[in-house]
Short mmCIF file of C-alpha atoms in Angstrom, two decimals:
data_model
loop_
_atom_site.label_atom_id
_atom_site.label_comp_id
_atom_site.label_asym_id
_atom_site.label_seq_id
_atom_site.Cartn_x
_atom_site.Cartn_y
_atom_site.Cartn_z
CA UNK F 1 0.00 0.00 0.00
CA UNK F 2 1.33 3.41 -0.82
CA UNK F 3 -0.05 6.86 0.90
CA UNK F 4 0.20 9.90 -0.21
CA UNK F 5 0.02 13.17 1.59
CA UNK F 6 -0.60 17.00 1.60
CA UNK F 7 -2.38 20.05 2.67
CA UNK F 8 -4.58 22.00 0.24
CA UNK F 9 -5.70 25.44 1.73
CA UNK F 10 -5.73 24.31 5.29
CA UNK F 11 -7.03 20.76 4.64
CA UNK F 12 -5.37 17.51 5.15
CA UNK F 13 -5.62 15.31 2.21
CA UNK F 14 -4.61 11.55 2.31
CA UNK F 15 -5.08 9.23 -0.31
CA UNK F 16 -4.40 5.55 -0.42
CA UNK F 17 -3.28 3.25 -3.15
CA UNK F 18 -3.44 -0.45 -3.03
CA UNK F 19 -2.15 -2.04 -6.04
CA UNK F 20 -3.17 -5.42 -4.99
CA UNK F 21 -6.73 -5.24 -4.56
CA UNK F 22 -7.78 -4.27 -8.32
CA UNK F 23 -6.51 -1.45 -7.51
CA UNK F 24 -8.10 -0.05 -4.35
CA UNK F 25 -8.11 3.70 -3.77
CA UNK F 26 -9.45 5.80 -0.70
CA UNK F 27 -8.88 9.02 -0.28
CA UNK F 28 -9.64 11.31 3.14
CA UNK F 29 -9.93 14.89 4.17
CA UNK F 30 -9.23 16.60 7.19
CA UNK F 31 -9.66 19.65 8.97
CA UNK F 32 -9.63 20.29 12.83
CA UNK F 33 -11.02 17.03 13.59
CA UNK F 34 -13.80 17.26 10.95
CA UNK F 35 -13.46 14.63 8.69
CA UNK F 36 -15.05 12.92 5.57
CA UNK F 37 -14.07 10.31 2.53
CA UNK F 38 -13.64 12.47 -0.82
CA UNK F 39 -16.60 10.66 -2.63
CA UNK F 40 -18.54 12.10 0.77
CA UNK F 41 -16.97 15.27 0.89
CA UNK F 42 -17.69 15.44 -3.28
CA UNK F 43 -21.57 14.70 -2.93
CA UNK F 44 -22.52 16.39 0.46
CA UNK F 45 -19.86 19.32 0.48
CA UNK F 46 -19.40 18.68 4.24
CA UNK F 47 -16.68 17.31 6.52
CA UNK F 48 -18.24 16.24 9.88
CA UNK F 49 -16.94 15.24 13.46
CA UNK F 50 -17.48 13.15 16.23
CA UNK F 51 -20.66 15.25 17.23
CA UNK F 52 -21.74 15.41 13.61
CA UNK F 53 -21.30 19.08 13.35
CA UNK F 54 -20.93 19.83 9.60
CA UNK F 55 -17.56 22.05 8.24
CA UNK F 56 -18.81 23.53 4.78
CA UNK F 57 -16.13 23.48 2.37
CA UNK F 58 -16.15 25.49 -0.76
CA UNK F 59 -16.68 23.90 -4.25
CA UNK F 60 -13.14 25.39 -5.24
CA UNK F 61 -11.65 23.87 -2.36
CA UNK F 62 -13.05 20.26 -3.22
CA UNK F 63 -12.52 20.86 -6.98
CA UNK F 64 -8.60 21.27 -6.03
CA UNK F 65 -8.73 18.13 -3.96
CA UNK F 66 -9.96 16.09 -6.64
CA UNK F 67 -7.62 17.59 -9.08
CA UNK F 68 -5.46 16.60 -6.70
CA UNK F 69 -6.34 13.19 -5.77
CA UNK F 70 -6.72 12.05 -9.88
CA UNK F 71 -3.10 13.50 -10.54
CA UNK F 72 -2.11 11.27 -7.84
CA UNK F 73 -3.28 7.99 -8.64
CA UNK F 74 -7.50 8.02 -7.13
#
């Protein structure tokens, strides 16, 4: 498995690549302990946390973190 990391404006991006399961891809986003999967974060424009309190995140913001993510291998 390789995992890739970086910050886009603030936001904690990690995506994971495992070449042995077809491949398998997951990809997460953080930001002070808000949280969410990319395909989440892509549909419902939301990271959440523990208490399900919603962090809206811009549509440029998640555009660049899918630009990202594809570059890299998602």
């Amino acid at each position: 498995m390789k995992t890739i990391r970086t910050n886009i404006n603030g936001y904690d991006v990690e995506l994971e690549i495992d070449s042995n399961e077809d491949p398998s891809t997951d990809c997460w986003v953080e930001k002070e302990g808000h949280t969410a999967s990319l395909i989440a974060l892509s549909h419902e424009g939301v990271l959440r946390n523990s208490s399900d309190y919603e962090l809206k995140v811009p549509d440029s913001i998640i555009h660049k973190i899918e630009d990202w993510a594809y570059a890299n291998g998602y």
